[in-house]
Tab-separated table of C-alpha atoms and ligand atoms in Angstrom:
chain	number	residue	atom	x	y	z
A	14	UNK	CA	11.780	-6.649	36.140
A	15	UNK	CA	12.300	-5.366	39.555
A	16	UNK	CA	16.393	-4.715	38.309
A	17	UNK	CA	15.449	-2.971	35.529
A	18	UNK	CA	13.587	-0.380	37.032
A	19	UNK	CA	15.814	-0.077	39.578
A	20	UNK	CA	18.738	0.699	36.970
A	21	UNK	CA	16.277	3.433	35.198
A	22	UNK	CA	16.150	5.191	38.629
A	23	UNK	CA	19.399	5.208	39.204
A	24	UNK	CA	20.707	6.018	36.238
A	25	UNK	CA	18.544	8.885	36.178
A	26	UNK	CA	19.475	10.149	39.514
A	27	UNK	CA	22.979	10.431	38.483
A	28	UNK	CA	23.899	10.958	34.985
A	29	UNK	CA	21.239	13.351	33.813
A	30	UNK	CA	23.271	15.689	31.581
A	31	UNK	CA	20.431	15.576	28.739
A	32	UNK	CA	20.357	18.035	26.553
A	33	UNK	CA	18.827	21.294	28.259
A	34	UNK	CA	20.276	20.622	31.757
A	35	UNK	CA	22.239	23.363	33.302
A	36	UNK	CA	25.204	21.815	34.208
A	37	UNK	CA	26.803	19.085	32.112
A	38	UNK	CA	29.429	17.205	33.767
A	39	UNK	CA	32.279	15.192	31.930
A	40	UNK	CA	30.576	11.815	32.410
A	41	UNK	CA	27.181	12.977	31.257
A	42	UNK	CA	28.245	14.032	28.575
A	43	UNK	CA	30.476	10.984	27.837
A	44	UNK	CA	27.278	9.093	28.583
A	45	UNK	CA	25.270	11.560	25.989
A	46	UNK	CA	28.122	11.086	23.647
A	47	UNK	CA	27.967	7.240	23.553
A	48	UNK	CA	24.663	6.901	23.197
A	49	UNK	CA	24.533	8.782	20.017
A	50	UNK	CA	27.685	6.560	18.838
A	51	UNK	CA	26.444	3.365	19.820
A	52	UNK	CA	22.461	3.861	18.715
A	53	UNK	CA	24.543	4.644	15.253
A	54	UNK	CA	26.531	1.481	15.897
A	55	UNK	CA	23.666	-0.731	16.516
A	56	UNK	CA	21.169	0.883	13.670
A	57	UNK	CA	23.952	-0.515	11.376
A	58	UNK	CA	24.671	-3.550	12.946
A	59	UNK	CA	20.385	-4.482	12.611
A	60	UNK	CA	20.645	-2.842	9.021
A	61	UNK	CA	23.194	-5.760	7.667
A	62	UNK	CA	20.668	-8.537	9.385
A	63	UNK	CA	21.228	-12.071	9.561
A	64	UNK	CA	24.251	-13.319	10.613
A	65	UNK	CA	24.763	-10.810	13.743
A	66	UNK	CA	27.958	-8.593	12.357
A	67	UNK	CA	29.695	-7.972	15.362
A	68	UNK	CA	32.101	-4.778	15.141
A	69	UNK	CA	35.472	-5.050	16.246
A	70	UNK	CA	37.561	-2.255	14.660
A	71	UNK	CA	38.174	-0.576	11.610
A	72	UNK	CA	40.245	-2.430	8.490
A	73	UNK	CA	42.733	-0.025	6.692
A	74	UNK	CA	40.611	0.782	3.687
A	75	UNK	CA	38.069	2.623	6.465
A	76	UNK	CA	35.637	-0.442	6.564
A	77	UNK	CA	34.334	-1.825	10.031
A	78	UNK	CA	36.162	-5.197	10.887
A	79	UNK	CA	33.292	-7.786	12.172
A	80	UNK	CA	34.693	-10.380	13.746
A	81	UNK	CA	33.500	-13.834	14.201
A	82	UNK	CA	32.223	-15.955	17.559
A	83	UNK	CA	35.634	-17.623	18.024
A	84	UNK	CA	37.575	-14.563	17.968
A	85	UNK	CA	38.587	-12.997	21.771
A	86	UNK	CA	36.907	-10.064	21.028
A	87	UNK	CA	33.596	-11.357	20.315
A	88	UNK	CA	32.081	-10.973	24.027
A	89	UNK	CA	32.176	-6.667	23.730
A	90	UNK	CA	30.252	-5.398	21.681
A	91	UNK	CA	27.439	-6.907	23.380
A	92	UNK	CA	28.581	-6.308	26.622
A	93	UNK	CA	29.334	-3.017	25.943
A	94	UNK	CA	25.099	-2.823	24.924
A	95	UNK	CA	24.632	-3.895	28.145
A	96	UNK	CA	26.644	-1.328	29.904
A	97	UNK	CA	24.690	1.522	27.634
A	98	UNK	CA	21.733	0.164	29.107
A	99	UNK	CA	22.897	0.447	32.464
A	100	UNK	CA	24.590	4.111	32.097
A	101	UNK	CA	21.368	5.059	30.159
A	102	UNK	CA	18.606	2.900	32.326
A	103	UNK	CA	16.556	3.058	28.876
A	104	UNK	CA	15.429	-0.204	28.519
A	105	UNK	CA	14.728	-0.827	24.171
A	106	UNK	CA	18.281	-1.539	24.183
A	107	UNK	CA	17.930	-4.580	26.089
A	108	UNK	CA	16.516	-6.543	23.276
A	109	UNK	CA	19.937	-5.613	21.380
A	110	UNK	CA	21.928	-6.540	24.575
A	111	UNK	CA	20.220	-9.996	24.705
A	112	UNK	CA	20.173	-10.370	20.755
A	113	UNK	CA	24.007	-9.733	20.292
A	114	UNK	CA	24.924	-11.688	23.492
A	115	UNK	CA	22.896	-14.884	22.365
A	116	UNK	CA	24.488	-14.658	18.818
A	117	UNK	CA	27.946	-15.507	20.059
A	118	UNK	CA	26.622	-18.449	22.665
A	119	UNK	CA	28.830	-20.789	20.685
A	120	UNK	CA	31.814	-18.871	22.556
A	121	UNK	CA	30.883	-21.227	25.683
A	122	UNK	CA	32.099	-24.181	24.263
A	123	UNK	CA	35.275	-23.005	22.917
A	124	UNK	CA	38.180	-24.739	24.254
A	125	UNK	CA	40.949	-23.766	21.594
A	126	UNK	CA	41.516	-20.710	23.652
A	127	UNK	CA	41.723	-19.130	26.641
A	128	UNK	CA	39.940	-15.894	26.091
A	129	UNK	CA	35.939	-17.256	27.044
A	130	UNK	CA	36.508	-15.351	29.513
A	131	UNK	CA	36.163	-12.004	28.188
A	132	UNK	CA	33.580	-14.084	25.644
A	133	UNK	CA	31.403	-14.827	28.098
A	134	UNK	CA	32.035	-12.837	30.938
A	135	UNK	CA	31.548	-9.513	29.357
A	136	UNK	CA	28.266	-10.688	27.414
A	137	UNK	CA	26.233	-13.652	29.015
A	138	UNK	CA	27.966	-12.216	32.355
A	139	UNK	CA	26.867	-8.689	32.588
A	140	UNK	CA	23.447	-9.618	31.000
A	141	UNK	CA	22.861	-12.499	33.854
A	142	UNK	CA	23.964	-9.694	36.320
A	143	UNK	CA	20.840	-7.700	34.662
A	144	UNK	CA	18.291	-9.666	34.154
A	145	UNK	CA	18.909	-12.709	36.536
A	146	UNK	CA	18.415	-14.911	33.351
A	147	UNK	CA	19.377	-18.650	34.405
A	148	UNK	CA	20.357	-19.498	30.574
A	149	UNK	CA	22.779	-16.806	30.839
A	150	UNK	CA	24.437	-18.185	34.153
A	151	UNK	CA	25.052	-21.791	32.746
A	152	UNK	CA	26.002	-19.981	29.892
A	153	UNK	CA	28.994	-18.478	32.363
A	154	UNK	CA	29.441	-21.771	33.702
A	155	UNK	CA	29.685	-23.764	30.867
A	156	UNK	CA	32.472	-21.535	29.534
A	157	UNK	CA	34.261	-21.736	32.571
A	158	UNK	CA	33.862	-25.959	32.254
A	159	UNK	CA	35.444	-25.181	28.730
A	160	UNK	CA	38.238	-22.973	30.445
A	161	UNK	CA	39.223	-25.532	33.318
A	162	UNK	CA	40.564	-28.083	30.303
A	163	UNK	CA	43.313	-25.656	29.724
A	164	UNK	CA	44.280	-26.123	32.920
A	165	UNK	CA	47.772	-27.706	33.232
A	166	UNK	CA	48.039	-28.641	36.785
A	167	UNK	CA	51.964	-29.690	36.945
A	168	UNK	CA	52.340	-25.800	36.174
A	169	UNK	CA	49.180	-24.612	38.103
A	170	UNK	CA	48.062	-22.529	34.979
A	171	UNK	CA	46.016	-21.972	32.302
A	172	UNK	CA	47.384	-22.382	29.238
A	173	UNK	CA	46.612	-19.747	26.912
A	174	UNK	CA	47.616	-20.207	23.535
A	175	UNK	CA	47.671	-23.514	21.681
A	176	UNK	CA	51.472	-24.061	19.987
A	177	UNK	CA	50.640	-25.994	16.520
A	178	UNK	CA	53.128	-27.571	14.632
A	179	UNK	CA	54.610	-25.102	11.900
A	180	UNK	CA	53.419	-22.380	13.705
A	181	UNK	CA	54.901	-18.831	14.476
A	182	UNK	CA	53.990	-19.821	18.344
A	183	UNK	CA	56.350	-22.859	17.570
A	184	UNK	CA	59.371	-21.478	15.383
A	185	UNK	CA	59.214	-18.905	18.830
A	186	UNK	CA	60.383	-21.906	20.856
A	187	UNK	CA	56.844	-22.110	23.121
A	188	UNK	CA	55.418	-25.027	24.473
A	189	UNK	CA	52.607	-23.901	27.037
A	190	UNK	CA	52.265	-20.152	26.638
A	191	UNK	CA	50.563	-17.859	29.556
A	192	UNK	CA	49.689	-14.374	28.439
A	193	UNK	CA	49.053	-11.573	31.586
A	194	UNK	CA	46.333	-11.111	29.955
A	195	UNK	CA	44.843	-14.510	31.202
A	196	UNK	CA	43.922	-12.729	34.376
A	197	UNK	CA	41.334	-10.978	32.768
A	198	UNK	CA	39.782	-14.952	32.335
A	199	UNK	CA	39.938	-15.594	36.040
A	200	UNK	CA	36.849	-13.188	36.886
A	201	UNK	CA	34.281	-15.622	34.936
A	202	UNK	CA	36.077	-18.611	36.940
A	203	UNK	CA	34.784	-16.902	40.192
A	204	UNK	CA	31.446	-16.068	39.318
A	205	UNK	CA	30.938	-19.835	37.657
A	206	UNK	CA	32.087	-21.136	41.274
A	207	UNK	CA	29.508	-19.174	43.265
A	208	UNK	CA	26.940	-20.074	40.211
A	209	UNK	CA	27.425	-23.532	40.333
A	210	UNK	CA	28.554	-24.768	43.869
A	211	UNK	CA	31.932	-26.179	41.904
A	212	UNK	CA	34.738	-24.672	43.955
A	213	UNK	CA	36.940	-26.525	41.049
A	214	UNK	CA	36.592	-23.267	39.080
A	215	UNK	CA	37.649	-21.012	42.519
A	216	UNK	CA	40.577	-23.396	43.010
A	217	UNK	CA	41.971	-22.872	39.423
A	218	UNK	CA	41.911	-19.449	39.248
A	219	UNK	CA	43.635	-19.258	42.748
A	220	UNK	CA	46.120	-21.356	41.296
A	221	UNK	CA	46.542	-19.544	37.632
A	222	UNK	CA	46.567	-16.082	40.072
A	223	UNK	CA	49.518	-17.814	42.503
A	224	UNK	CA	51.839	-19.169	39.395
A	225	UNK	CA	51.460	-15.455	37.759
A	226	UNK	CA	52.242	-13.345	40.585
A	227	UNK	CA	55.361	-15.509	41.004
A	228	UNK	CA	56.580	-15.961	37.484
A	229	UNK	CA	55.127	-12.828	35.481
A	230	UNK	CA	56.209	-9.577	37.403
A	231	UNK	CA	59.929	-8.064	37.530
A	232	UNK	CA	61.354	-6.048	40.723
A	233	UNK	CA	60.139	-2.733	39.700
A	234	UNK	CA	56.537	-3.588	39.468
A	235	UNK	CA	56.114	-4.076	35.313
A	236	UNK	CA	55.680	-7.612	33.594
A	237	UNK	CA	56.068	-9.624	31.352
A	238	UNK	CA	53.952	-10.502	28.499
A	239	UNK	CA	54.480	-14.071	27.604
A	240	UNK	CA	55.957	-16.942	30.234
A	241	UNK	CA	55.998	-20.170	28.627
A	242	UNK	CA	56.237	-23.330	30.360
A	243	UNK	CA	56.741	-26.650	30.744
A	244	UNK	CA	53.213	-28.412	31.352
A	245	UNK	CA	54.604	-31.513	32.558
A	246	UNK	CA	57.729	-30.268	34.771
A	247	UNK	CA	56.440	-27.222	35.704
A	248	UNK	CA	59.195	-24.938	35.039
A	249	UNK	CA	59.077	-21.692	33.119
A	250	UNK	CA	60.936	-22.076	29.387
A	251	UNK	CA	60.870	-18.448	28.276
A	252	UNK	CA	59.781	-14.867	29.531
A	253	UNK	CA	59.052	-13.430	26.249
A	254	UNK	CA	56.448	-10.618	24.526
A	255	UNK	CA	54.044	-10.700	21.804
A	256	UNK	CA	53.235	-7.908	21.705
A	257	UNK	CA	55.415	-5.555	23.149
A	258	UNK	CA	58.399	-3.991	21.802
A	259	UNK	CA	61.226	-6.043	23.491
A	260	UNK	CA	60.610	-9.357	25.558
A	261	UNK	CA	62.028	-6.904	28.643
A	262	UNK	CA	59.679	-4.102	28.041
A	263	UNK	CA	56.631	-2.934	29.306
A	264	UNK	CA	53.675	-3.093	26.676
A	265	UNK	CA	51.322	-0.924	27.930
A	266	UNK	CA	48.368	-3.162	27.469
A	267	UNK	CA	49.631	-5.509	29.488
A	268	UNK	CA	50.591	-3.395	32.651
A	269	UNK	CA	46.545	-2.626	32.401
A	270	UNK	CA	45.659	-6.421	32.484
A	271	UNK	CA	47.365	-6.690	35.356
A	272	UNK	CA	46.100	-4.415	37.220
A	273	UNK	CA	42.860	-4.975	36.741
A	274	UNK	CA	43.590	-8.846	36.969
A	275	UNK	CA	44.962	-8.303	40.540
A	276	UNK	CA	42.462	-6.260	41.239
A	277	UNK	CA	39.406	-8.386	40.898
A	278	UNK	CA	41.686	-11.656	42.432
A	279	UNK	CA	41.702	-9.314	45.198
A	280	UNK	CA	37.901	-8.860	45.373
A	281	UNK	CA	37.141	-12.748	45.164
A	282	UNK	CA	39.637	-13.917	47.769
A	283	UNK	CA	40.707	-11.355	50.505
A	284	UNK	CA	44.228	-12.375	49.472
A	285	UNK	CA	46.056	-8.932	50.038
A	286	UNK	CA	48.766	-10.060	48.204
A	287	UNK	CA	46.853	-9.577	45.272
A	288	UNK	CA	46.141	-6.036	46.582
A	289	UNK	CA	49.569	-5.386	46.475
A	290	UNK	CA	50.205	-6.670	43.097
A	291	UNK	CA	47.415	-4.833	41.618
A	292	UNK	CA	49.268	-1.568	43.495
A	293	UNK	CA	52.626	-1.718	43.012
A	294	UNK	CA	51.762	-2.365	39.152
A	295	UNK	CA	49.769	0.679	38.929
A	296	UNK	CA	52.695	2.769	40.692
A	297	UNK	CA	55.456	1.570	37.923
A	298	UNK	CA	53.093	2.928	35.665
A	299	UNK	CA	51.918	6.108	37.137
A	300	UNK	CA	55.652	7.113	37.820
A	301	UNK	CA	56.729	5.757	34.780
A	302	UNK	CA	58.983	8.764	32.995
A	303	UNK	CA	56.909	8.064	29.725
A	304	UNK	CA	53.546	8.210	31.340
A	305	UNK	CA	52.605	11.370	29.344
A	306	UNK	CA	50.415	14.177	30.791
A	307	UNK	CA	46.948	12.943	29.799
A	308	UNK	CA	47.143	9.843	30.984
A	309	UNK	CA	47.022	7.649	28.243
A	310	UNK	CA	49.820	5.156	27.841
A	311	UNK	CA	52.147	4.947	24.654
A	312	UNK	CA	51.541	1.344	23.308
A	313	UNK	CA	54.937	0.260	25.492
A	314	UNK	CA	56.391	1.947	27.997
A	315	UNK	CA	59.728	1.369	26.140
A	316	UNK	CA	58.904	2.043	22.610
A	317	UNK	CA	61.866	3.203	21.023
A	318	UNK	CA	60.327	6.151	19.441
A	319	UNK	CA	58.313	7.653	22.509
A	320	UNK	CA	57.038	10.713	22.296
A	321	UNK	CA	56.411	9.946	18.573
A	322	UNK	CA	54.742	6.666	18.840
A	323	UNK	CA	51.047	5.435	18.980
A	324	UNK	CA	48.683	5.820	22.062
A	325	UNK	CA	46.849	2.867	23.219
A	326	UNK	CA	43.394	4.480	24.282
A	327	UNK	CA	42.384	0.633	25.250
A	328	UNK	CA	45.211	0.207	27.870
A	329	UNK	CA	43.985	3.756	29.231
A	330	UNK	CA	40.769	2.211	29.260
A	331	UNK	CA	41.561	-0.490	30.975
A	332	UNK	CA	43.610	1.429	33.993
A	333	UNK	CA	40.825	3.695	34.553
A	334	UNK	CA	37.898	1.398	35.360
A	335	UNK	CA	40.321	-0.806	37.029
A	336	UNK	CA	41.372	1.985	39.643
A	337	UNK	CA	37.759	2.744	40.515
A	338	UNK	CA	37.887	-0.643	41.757
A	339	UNK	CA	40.842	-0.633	43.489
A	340	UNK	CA	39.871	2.730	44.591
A	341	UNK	CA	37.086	0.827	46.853
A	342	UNK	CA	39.338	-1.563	48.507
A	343	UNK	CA	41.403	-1.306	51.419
A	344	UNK	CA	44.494	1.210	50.220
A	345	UNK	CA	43.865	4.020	52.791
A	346	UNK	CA	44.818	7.548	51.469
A	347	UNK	CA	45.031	6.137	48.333
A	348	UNK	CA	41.378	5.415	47.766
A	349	UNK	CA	40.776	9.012	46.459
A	350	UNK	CA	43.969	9.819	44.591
A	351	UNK	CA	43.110	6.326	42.415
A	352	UNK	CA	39.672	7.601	41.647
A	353	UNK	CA	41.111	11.081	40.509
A	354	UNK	CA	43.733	9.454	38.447
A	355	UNK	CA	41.252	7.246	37.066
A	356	UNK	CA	38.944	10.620	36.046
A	357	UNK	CA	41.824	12.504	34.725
A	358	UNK	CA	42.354	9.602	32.122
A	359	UNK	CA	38.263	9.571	31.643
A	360	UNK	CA	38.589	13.145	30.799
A	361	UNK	CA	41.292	12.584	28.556
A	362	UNK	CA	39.425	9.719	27.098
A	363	UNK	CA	36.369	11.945	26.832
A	364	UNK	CA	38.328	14.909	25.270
A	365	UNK	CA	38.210	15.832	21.472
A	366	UNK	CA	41.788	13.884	20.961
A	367	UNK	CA	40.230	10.304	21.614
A	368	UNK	CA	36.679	10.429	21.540
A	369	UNK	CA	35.793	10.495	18.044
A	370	UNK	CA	32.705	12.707	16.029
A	371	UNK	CA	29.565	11.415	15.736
A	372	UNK	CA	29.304	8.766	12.712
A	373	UNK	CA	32.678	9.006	12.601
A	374	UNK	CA	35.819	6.261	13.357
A	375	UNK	CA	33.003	3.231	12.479
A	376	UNK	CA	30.837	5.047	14.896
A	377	UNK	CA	32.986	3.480	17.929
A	378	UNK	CA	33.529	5.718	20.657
A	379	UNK	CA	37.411	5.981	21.160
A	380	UNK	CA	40.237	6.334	18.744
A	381	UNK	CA	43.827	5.656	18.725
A	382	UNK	CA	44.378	2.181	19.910
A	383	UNK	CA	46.909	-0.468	19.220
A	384	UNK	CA	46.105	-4.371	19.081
A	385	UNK	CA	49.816	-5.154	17.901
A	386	UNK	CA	53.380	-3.231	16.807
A	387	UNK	CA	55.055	-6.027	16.487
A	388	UNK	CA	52.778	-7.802	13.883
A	389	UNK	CA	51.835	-4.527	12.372
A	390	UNK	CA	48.298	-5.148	13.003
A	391	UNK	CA	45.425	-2.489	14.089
A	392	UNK	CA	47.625	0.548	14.729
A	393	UNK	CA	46.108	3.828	15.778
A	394	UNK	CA	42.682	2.062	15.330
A	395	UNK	CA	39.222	2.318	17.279
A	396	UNK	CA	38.980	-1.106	19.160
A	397	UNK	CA	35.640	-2.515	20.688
A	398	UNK	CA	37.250	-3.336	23.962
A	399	UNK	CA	38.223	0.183	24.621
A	400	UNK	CA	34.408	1.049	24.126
A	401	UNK	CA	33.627	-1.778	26.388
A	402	UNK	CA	36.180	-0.490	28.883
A	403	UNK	CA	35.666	3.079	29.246
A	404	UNK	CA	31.852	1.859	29.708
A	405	UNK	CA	32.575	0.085	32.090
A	406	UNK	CA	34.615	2.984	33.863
A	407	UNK	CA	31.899	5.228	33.445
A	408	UNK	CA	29.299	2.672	35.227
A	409	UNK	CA	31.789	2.434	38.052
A	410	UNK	CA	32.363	6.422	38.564
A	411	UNK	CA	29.271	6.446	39.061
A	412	UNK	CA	28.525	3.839	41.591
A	413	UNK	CA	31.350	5.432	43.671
A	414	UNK	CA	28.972	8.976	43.012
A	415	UNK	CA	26.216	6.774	44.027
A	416	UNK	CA	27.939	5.823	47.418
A	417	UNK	CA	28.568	9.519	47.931
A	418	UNK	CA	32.747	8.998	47.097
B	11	LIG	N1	44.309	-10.135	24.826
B	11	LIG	C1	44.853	-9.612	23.653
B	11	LIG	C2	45.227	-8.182	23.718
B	11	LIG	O1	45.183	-7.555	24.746
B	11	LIG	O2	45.578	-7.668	22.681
């Protein structure tokens, strides 16, 4: 109870741009404009009832997608309740947070996968982070039990994807995929090793971290997508993309994951090479020729059609809370110029060209994100992660406010 009040007065203190204040600042008002988005969310969300429809994005016809427990994305839409909660300190949307985050505790036990991360970390995480709930910790570490059997320990990774026979993974030639995106799993793998005394789960993600930073990044600073390996000899098969446009490009996305991957391995070991991985990422990107002005990434750096291709509003997403982060750690001079890159792509974000109307775009905040080119799937789309990322952002500008930066 004590954390909850202590949210309310600091949320308060900071974001107070409610209607009849004086001066509105860009993140008030971002705040202001999600909760009017997200209270229209949710009221539709409790009007379908039993089972919990958990929105994802929007299907061509103009119909919210729901997606199911199993699917990666499952873990943000009530994580991103939790975050509104937190910007907003108003606690009757607790209730939702816990009622949407205990509707996908099935996630936990999935082992077909390697996204329980993001599951779990974003939902059972962030709500054990506010509440102190002990369900919702073994919650975190039973996912990251679940997580540690993809580990293949001859190529000191975590398998992501599962190759059946017949399928597209296997007519691709893979055997033991690793996605970049994988770091984004690590985070839960950390907090599960403090939660439970196991330094198993630390040793793992060390590991998974280790193999990446050697295998996944090129010499100017961009990587790959897909490495596949051998799981018994160890060695790397392919360096190939799912998503991007060209197994040597750089989809956007994935630069993001990266950086915000490094990032946190950086947090939970001291290992500065991390630091510098998480840096020299972000500075192929922000030099990047087709970096436009606003901020927000085409869906690959190399599309062929740049300057007349999609956005991805996620990966922008993604970049910005990650540099408040990185903006905190040791990087000297650089400390403010990541925060004000990461609040000139929050403006952006928070400009009439992403953030959508109210009860409009499936009533999710952002618009014009990509989940895949290649496969032709969700193309200039809202996506929930994007929400759950430029939440997140917003919570971290203004702990930095908080701490006077
Ligand atoms: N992790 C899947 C994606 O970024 O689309």
């Amino acid at each position: 109870m004590k954390k909850l009040l202590f949210v309310a007065v600091t949320s308060a203190a900071v974001f107070v741009a409610c209607s009849g204040d004086k001066v509105k600042t860009w993140e008030g008002l971002a705040v202001e404009n999600a909760r009017i988005q997200m209270e229209k969310q949710i009221e539709t969300v409790e009007s379908l009832g039993f089972p919990f429809h958990n929105p994802t994005s929007l299907q061509d016809d103009g119909n919210v997608l729901y997606c199911d427990v199993t699917d990666w994305r499952s873990g943000f839409f009530p994580g991103a309740v939790w975050y509104l909660y937190e910007l907003t300190g108003d606690s009757t949307f607790v209730p939702y947070a816990r009622k949407y985050t205990e509707a996908i505790s099935d996630a936990q036990y999935l082992r077909w996968h390697h996204d329980v991360g993001f599951m779990v970390g974003c939902s059972f995480g962030n709500g054990y982070r506010l509440t102190g709930d002990s369900t919702y910790a073994a919650a975190v570490v039973e996912a990251a039990r679940s997580l540690s059997t993809r580990f293949r320990p001859n190529a000191g990774i975590i398998q992501s994807w599962d190759v059946d026979p017949g399928s597209e993974r296997e007519a691709k030639g893979w055997a033991c995929p690793v996605i970049i995106d994988n770091m984004m799993n690590l985070e839960l793998m950390f907090e599960a090793s403090r939660l439970s005394g196991d330094s198993t789960f630390y040793n793992i993600a060390v590991s998974h971290a280790d193999r990446t930073l050697k295998e996944h990044f090129r010499p100017d600073g961009s990587c790959f997508h897909v490495i596949d390996y051998d799981s018994v000899s160890g060695d790397v098969r392919h360096r190939h993309t799912a998503q991007g446009c060209a197994h040597s490009s750089a989809w956007s996305r994935g630069q993001a994951w990266a950086i915000y991957g490094y990032t946190v391995a950086y947090r939970e070991t001291g290992n500065d090479a991390y630091l510098q991985r998480a840096v020299g990422t972000f500075d192929f990107v922000r030099n990047h020729p087709n970096m436009p002005a606003d901020k927000v990434p085409y869906w690959d750096f190399d599309a062929p059609g740049i300057p007349d291709e999609p956005r991805d509003a996620s990966a922008a997403a993604v970049i910005a809370s990650a540099l408040y982060e990185l903006s905190t750690c040791p990087v000297g001079d650089m400390s403010q110029e990541y925060v004000a890159y990461a609040d000139s792509i929050m403006q952006s974000l928070s400009s009439a060209e992403y953030t959508a109307p109210a009860g409009e775009n499936g009533c999710f905040i952002l618009r014009h994100c990509v989940t895949s080119m290649p496969a032709g799937v969700e193309i200039d789309v809202p996506l929930n992660y994007a929400d759950y990322y430029y939440l997140e952002a917003l919570k971290r500008r203004r702990d930095l406010a908080l701490a006077g930066r």
